[in-house]
Coordinates of C-alpha atoms in Angstrom, one line a residue:
Chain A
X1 CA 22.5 15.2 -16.3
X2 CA 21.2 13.7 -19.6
X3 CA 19.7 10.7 -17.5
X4 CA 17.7 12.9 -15.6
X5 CA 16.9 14.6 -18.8
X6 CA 15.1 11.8 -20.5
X7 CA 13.5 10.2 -17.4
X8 CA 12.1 14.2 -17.0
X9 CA 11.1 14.1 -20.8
X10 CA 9.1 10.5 -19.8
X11 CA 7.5 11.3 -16.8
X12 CA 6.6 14.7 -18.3
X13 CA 5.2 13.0 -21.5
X14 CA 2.9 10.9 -18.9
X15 CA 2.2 13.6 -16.9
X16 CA 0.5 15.7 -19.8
X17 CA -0.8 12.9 -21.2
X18 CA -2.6 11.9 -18.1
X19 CA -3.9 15.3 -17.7
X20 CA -5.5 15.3 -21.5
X21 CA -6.7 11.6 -20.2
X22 CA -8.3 13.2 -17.5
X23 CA -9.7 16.1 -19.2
X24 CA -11.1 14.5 -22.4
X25 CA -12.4 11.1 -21.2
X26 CA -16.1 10.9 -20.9
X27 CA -16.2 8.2 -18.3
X28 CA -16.0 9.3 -14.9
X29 CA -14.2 5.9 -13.5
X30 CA -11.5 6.4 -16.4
X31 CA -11.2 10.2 -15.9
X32 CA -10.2 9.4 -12.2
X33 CA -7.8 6.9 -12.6
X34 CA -6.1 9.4 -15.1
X35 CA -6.0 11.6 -12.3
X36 CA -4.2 9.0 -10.1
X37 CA -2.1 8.5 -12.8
X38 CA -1.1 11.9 -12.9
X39 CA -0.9 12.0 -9.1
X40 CA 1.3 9.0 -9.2
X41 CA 3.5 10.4 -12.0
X42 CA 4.0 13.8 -10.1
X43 CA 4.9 11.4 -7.2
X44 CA 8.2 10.4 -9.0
X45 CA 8.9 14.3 -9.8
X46 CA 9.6 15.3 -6.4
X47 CA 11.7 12.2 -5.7
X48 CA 13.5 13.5 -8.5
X49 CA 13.6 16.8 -6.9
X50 CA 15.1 15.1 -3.6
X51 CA 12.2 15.3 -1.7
X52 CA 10.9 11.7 -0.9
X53 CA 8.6 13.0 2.2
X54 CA 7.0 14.8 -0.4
X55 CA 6.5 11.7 -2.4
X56 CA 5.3 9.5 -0.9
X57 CA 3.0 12.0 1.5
X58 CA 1.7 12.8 -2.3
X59 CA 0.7 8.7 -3.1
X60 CA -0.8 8.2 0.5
X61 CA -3.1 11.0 0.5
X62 CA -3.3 12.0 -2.7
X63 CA -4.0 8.5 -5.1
X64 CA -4.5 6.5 -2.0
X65 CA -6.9 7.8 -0.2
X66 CA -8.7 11.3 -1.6
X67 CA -8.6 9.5 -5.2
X68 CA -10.2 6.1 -3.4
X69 CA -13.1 8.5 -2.1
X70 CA -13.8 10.0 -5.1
X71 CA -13.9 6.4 -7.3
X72 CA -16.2 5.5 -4.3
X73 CA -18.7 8.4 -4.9
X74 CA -18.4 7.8 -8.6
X75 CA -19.1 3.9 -8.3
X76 CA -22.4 4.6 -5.7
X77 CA -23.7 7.8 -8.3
X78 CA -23.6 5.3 -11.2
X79 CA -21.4 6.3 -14.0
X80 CA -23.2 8.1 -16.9
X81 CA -21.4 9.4 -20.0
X82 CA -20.9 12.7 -20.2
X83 CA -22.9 14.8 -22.9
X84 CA -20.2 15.8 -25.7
X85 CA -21.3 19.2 -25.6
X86 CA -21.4 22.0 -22.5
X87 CA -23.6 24.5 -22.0
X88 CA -22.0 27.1 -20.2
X89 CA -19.8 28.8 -22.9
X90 CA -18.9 31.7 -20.9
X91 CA -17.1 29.3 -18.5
X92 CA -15.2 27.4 -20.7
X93 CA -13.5 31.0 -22.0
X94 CA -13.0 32.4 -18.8
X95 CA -11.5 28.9 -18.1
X96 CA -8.9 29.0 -21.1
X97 CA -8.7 32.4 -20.8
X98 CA -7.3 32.5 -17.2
X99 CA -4.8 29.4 -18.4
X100 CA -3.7 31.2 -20.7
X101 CA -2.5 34.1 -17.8
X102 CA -1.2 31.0 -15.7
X103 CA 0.9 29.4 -18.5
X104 CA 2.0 33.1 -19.4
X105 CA 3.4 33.6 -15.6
X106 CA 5.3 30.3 -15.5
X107 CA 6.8 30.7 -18.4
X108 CA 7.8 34.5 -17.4
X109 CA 9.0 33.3 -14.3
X110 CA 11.2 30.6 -15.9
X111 CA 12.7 32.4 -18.8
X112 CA 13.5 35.9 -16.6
X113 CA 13.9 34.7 -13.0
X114 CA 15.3 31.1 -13.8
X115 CA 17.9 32.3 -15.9
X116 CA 19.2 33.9 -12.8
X117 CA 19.0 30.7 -10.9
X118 CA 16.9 32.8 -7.7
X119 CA 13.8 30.2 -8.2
X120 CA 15.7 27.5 -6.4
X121 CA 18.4 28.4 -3.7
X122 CA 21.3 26.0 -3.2
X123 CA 19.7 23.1 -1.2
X124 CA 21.3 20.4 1.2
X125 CA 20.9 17.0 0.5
X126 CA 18.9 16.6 3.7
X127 CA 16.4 18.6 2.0
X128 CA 12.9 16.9 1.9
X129 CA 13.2 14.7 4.2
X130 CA 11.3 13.6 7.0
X131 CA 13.8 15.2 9.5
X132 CA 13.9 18.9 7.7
X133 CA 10.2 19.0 7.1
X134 CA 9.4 18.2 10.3
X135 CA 11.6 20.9 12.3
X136 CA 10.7 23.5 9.1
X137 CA 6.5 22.6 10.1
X138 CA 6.8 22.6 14.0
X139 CA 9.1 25.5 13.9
X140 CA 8.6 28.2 11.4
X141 CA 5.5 27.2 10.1
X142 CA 3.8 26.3 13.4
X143 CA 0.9 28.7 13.2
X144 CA 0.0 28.5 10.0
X145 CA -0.2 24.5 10.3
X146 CA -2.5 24.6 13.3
X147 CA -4.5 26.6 11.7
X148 CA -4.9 24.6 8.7
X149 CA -5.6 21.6 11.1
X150 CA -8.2 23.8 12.7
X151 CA -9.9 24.3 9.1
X152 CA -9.7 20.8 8.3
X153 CA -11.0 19.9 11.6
X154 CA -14.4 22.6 11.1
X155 CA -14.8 21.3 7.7
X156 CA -15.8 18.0 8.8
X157 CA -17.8 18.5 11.8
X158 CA -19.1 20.9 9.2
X159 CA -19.7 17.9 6.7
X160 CA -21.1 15.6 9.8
X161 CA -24.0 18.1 11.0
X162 CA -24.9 18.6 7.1
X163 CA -25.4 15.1 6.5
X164 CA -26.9 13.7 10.1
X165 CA -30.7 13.1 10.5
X166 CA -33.0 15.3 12.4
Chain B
X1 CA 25.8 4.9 -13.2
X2 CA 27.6 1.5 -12.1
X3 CA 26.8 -1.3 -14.6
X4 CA 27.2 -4.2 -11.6
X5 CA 25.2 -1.5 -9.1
X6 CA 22.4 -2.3 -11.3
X7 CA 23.1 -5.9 -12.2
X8 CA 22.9 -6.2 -8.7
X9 CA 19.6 -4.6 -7.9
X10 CA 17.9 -6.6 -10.8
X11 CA 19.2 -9.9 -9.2
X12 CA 17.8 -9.1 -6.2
X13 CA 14.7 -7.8 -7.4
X14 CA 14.4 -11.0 -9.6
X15 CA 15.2 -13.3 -6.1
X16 CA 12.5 -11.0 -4.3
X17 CA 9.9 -12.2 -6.6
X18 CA 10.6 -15.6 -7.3
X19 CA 10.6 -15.9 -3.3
X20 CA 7.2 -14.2 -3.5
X21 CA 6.0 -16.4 -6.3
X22 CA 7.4 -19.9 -4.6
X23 CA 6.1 -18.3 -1.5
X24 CA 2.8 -18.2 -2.6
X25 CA 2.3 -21.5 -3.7
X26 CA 3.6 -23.1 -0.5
X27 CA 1.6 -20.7 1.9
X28 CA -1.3 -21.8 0.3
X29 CA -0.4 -25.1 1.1
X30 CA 0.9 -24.4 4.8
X31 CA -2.6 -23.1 5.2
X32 CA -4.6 -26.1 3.9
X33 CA -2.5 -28.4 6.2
X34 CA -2.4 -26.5 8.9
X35 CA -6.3 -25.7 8.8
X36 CA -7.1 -29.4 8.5
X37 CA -4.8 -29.9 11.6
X38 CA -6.9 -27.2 13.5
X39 CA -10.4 -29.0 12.4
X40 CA -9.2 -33.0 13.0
X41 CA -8.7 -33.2 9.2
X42 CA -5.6 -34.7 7.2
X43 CA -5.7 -32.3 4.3
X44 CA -4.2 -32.7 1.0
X45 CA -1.9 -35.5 1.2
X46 CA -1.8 -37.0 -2.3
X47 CA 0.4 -35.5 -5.2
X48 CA 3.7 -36.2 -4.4
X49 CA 5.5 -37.1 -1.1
X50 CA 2.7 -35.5 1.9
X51 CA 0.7 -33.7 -0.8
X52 CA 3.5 -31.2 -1.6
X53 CA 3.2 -31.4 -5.0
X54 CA -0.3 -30.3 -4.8
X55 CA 0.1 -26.2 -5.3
X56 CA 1.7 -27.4 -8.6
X57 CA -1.3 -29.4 -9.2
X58 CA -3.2 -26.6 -8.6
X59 CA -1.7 -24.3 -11.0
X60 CA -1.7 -26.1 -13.9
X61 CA -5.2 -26.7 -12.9
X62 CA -5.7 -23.2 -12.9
X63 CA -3.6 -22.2 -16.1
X64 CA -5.6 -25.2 -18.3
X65 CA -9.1 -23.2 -17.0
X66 CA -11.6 -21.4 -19.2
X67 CA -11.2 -17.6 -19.4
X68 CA -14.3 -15.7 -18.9
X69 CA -14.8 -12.3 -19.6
X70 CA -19.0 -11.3 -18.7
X71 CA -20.4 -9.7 -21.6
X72 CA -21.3 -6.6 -20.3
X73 CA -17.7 -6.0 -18.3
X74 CA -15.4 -3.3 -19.1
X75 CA -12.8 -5.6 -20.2
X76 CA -9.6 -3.6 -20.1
X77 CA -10.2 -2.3 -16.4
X78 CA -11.5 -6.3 -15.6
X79 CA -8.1 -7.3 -17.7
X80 CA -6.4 -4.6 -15.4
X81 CA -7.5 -5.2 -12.1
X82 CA -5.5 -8.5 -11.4
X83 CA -2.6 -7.0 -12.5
X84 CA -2.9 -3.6 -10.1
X85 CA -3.4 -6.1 -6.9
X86 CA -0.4 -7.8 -7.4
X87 CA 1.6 -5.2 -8.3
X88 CA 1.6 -3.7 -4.7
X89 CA 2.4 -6.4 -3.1
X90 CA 5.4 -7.3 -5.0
X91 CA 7.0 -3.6 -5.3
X92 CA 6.0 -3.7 -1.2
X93 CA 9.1 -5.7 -0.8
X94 CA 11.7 -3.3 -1.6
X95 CA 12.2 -1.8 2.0
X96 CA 12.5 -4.6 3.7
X97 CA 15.7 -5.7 5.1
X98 CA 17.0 -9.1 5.1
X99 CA 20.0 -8.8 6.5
X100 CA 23.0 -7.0 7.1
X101 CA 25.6 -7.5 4.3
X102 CA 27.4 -10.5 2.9
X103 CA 30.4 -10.5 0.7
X104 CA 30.5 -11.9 -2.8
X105 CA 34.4 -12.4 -4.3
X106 CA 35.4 -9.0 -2.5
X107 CA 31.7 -7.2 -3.2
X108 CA 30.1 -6.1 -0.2
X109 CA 26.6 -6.4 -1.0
X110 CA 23.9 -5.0 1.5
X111 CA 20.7 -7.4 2.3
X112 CA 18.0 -4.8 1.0
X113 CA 17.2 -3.6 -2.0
X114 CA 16.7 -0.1 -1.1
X115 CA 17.0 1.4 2.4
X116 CA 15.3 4.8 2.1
X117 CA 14.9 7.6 4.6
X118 CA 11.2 7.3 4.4
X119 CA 10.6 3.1 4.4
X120 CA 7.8 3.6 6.6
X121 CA 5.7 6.0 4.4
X122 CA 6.7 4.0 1.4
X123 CA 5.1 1.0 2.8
X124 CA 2.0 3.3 4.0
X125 CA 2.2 5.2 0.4
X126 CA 2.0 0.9 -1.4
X127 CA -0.8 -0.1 0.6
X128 CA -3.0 2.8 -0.1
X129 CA -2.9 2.4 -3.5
X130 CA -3.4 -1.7 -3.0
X131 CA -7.2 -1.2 -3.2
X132 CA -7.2 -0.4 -6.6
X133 CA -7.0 -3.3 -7.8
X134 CA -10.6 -4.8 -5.5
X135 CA -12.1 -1.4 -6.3
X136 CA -11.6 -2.1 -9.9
X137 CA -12.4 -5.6 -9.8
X138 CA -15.8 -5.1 -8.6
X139 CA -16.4 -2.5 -10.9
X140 CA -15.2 -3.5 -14.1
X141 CA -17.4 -7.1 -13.7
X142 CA -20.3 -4.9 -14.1
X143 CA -22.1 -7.5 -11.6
X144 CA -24.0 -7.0 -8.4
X145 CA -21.9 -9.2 -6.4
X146 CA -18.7 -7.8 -7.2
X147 CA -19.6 -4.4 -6.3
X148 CA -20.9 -4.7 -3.0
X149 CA -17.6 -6.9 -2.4
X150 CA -15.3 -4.2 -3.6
X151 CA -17.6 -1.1 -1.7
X152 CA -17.1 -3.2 1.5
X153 CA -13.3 -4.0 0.5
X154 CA -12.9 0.3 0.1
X155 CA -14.5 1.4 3.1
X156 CA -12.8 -1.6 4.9
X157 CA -9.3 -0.7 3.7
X158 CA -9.9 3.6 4.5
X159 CA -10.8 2.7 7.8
X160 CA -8.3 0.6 8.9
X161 CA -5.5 2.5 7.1
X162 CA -5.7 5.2 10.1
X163 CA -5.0 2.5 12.8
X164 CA -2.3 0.9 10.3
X165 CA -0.4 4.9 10.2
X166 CA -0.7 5.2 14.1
X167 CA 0.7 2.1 14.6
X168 CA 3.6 3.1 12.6
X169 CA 4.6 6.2 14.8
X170 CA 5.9 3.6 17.7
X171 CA 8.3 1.9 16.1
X172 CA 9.2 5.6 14.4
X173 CA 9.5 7.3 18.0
X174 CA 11.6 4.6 19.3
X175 CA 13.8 4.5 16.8
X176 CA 14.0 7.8 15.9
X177 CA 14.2 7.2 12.2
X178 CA 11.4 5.9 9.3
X179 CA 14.5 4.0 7.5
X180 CA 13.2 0.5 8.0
X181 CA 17.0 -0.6 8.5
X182 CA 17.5 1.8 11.4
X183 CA 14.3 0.4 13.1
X184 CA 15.4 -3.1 13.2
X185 CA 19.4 -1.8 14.3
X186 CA 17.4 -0.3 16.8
X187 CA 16.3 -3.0 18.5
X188 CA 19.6 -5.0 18.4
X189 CA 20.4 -2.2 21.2
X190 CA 17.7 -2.0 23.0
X191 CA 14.8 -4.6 23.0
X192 CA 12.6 -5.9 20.5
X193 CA 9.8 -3.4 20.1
X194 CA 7.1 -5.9 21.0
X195 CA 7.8 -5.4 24.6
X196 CA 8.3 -1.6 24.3
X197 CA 5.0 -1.7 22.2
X198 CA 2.7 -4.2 23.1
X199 CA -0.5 -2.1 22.4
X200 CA 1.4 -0.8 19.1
X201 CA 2.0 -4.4 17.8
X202 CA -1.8 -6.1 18.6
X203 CA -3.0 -2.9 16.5
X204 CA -0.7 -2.9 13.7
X205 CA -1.3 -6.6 13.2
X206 CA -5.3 -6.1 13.6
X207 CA -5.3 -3.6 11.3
X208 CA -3.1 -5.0 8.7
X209 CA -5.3 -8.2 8.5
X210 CA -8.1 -5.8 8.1
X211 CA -5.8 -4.3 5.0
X212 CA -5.4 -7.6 3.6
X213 CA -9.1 -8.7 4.1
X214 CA -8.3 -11.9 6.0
X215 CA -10.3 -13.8 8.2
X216 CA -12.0 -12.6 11.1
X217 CA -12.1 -9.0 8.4
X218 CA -12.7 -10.9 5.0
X219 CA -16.1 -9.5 4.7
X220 CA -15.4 -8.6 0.8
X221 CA -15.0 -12.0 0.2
X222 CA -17.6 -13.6 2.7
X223 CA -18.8 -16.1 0.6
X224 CA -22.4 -16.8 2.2
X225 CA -22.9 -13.3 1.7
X226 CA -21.6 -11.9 -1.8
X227 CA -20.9 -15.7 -3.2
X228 CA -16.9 -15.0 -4.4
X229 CA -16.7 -11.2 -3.4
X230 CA -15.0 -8.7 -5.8
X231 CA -13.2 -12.2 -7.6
X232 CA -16.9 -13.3 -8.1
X233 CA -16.8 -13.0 -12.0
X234 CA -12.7 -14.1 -12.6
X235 CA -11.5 -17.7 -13.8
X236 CA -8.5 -19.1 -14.2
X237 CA -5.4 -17.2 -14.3
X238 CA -7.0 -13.9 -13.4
X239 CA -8.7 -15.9 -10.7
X240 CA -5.1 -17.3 -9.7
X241 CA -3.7 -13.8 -9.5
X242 CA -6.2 -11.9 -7.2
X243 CA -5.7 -15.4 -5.1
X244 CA -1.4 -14.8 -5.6
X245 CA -1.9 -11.0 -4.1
X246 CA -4.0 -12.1 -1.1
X247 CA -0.9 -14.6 -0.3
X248 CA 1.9 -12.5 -1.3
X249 CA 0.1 -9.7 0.8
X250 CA 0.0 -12.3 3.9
X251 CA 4.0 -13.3 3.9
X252 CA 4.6 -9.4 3.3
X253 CA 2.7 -8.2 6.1
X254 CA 4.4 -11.0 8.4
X255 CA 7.7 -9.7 7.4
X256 CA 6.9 -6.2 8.4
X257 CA 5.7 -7.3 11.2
X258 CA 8.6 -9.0 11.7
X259 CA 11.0 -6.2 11.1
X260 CA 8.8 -3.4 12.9
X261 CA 8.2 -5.5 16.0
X262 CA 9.9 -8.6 16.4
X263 CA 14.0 -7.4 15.9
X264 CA 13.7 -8.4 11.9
X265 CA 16.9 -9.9 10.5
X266 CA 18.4 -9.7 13.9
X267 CA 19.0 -12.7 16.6
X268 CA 21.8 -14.9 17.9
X269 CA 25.0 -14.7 15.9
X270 CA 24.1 -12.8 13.1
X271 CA 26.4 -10.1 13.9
X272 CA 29.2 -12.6 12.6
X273 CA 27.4 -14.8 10.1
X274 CA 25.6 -12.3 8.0
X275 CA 23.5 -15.1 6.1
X276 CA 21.7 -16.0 9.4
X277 CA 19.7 -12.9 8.5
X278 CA 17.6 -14.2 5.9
X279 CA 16.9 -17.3 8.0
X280 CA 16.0 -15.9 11.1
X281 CA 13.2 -13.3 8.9
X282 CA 11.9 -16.5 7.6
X283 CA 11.2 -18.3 11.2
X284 CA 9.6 -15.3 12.1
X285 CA 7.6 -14.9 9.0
X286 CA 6.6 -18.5 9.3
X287 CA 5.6 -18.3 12.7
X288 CA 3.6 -15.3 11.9
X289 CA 2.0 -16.7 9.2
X290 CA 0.8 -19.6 11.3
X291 CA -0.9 -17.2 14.0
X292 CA -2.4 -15.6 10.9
X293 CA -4.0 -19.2 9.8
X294 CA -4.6 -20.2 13.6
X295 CA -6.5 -16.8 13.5
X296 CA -8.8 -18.0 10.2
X297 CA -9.4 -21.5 11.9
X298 CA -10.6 -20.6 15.0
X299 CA -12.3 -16.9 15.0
X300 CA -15.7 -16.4 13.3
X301 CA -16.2 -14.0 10.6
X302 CA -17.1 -9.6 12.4
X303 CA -20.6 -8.8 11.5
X304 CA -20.0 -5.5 8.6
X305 CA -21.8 -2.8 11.0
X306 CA -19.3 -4.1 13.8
X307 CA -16.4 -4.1 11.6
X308 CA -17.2 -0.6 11.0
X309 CA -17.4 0.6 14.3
X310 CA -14.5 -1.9 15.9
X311 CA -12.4 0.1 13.5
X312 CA -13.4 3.4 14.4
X313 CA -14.2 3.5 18.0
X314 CA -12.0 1.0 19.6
X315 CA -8.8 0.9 17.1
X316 CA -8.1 4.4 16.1
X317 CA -9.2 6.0 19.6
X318 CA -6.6 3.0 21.0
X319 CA -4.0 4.1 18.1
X320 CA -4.2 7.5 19.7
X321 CA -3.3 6.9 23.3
X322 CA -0.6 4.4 22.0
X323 CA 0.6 7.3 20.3
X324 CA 0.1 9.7 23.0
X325 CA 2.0 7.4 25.7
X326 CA 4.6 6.8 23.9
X327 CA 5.2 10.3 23.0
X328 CA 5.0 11.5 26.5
X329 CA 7.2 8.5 28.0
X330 CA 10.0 9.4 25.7
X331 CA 9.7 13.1 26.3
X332 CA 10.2 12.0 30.3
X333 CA 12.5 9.3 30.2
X334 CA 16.5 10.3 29.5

């Protein structure tokens, strides 16, 4: 228990400071390998959580290949610092205004209903695996993942026909 | 936790990359020799008994080399970048099997480092993040050369990687697990999956010497092009590990290869001398690696538009139907 304790407290301590990272660097290259970093470190949470699908779904699409798109627009744009100062006040208040709701929820949820231990039901070890995942997706959730599939799939024709020349 | 449990994995983990290191040094020069062979030349024949001193040679050539850093680079990602290529294909290592077990004064101890439910994804989940290192390369050296290497090297590596993943699901079908250790017990029933997948095993090893940007798919690196490719502004040892990954990544993908297609560990006897395991991976990694270098003397370099498109109209739609048959002739057979 105390093991996973302070590998938690590390991975935690990299995971927030990856964030700040992300959030306060003003060059676009470094802010998006903070972001991998982060992806990387949340990576190792769920393998902590017993769900190695999870993880390693996470580093594939996630820092491999979304992140790799994104360092690829950012290295073709050119990478200009970032003025110091934004103008849209009213954003960034609404912005630390609603994380102030979101941080007030999780913390509700963990102090009233955690207590309780209702969050998280007693789970097998077989849990996040590739075997449970994939009977949970084809059987419960079968509708909801075609649809998603059909989204994705209308996004980028959608992306295609926006970009193609006359 | 068990104290020797751990002793045990870093022993292995330290044998791993010394046999990654040492393998790295004589690949490169297998290749020279085997190159000059394929073009009626004698290659490098002169430090030490039939030149195999030479990759020694080389590397304290390399270590005793100037260090430059380009003025206008951003020298912690360019002091970075080396370091994230050859990470991956060290760590890469970790699911594959060697061999069964073998005892050690009354310890059982298994051939793998880690044999994990989803060995498959992990390798899928390393080589994504593999192209880091190019991307960052090319970037960091603040140089026109560099760049257009490492965009190539990105949009190379994306492509590909879809190909790579579908020629994963065969061996995953037929085995019915994504533990790499399964896959090759597997085949010790049944056949090597080579002849159950022929389609499955000319696209995974297409695509994976498209992830590894090695000849006829090194166009990041095509030197009467982009002079050095994404490398273009490192010397010395930086130079030496960009040039370690590309040769690590070359045995590593042959031993997959190995394991996913061509029964891994397994072959005659092994069953009762567990430390024929090892030996029989390494003929098969060898004899992969040649067809990699037979490939890279005798193919001419793709053209980038056809790369492109040979990735995206012929691999992936032939991924899918590999996928497709397979799926359908297991649903029919008993």
């Amino acid at each position: 228990m105390t093991a996973d304790l302070i590998i938690f407290l590390i991975l935690a301590l990299v995971a927030v400071g990856a964030a700040l990272g992300l959030l306060f660097s003003r060059n676009a290259v470094y802010a998006a390998l903070f972001l991998v970093l982060n992806f990387i470190t949340v990576a190792v949470f769920y393998l902590l959580l017993n769900a190695p699908f999870l993880a390693m779904a996470q580093v594939t699409i996630y820092a491999g290949a979304i992140m790799i798109l994104f360092l690829f627009v950012i290295m073709l744009l050119g990478t200009k610092k970032l003025k110091t100062r934004g103008e849209n006040h009213w954003q960034r208040r609404l912005a630390i205004g609603l994380g102030v709701v979101l941080l007030g929820e999780l913390v509700t949820l963990f102090f009233i209903k955690g207590q309780r231990g209702t969050l998280l039901g007693d789970i097998g070890s077989k849990f996040g695996g590739p075997e449970s995942i994939g009977i949970e997706l084809f059987n419960q959730y079968l509708l909801p993942f075609e649809i998603t599939s059909i989204l994705l799939l209308v996004a980028m024709i959608g992306a295609i026909v926006l970009t193609k020349d006359n | 936790m068990d104290i020797i449990l751990v002793l045990e994995w870093v022993i292995k983990s330290i044998i791993l990359i010394l046999f990654g290191v040492i393998g790295f040094a004589y690949t490169t020069y297998y290749e020279r020799r085997a190159l000059a062979r394929i073009q009626t030349r004698i290659g490098p024949n002169r430090a030490g008994p039939a030149g195999l001193l030479q990759p020694v040679a080389d590397g304290i050539k390399l270590i005793f080399n100037e260090e430059l850093i380009p003025a206008k680079a951003d020298k912690f990602l360019f002091l970075l970048a080396p370091v994230l290529t050859v990470l991956p294909s060290l760590i890469i290592w970790a699911v594959v099997p060697w061999g069964t077990s073998i005892t050690i004064s009354g310890r059982e101890i298994p051939l793998y480092l880690a044999d994990i439910n989803v060995g498959v994804l992990y390798i899928m989940a390393v080589a994504s993040i593999a192209v880091y290192g190019i991307v960052l390369a090319g970037w960091s050296s603040n140089s026109k050369y560099p760049l257009l290497g490492s965009l190539r090297a990105t949009a190379q590596i994306i492509s590909y990687e879809l190909s790579l993943g579908l020629a994963f699901v065969g061996p995953i079908l037929l085995s019915n697990s994504m533990s790499m250790v399964s896959i090759v017990e597997k085949q010790q029933e049944t056949a090597w999956f080579i002849i159950l997948q022929p389609l499955g095993f000319v696209i995974f090893f297409l695509a994976v010497l498209a992830e590894i940007n090695r000849a006829p798919f090194d166009m990041p690196e095509a030197e009467q092009e982009l002079v050095g490719g994404y490398h273009t502004e490192y010397s010395g040892m930086k130079f030496a590990l960009f040039f370690m990954a590309e040769y690590i990544k070359m045995i590593a993908i042959s031993a997959i290869a190995a394991t996913l297609f061509l029964g891994g560990y397994s072959g005659p006897w092994v069953g009762s001398f567990p430390w024929l395991g090892p030996i029989y991976l390494m003929l098969k990694i060898i004899i992969l690696l040649f067809v990699i270098i037979w490939i890279r003397g005798t193919l001419p370099r793709f053209r980038y538009d056809r790369l492109m498109a040979f990735g995206w109209k012929i691999m992936l739609p032939a991924a899918l139907i590999n996928v497709f048959l397979t799926a359908v002739v297991i649903m029919l057979l008993p």
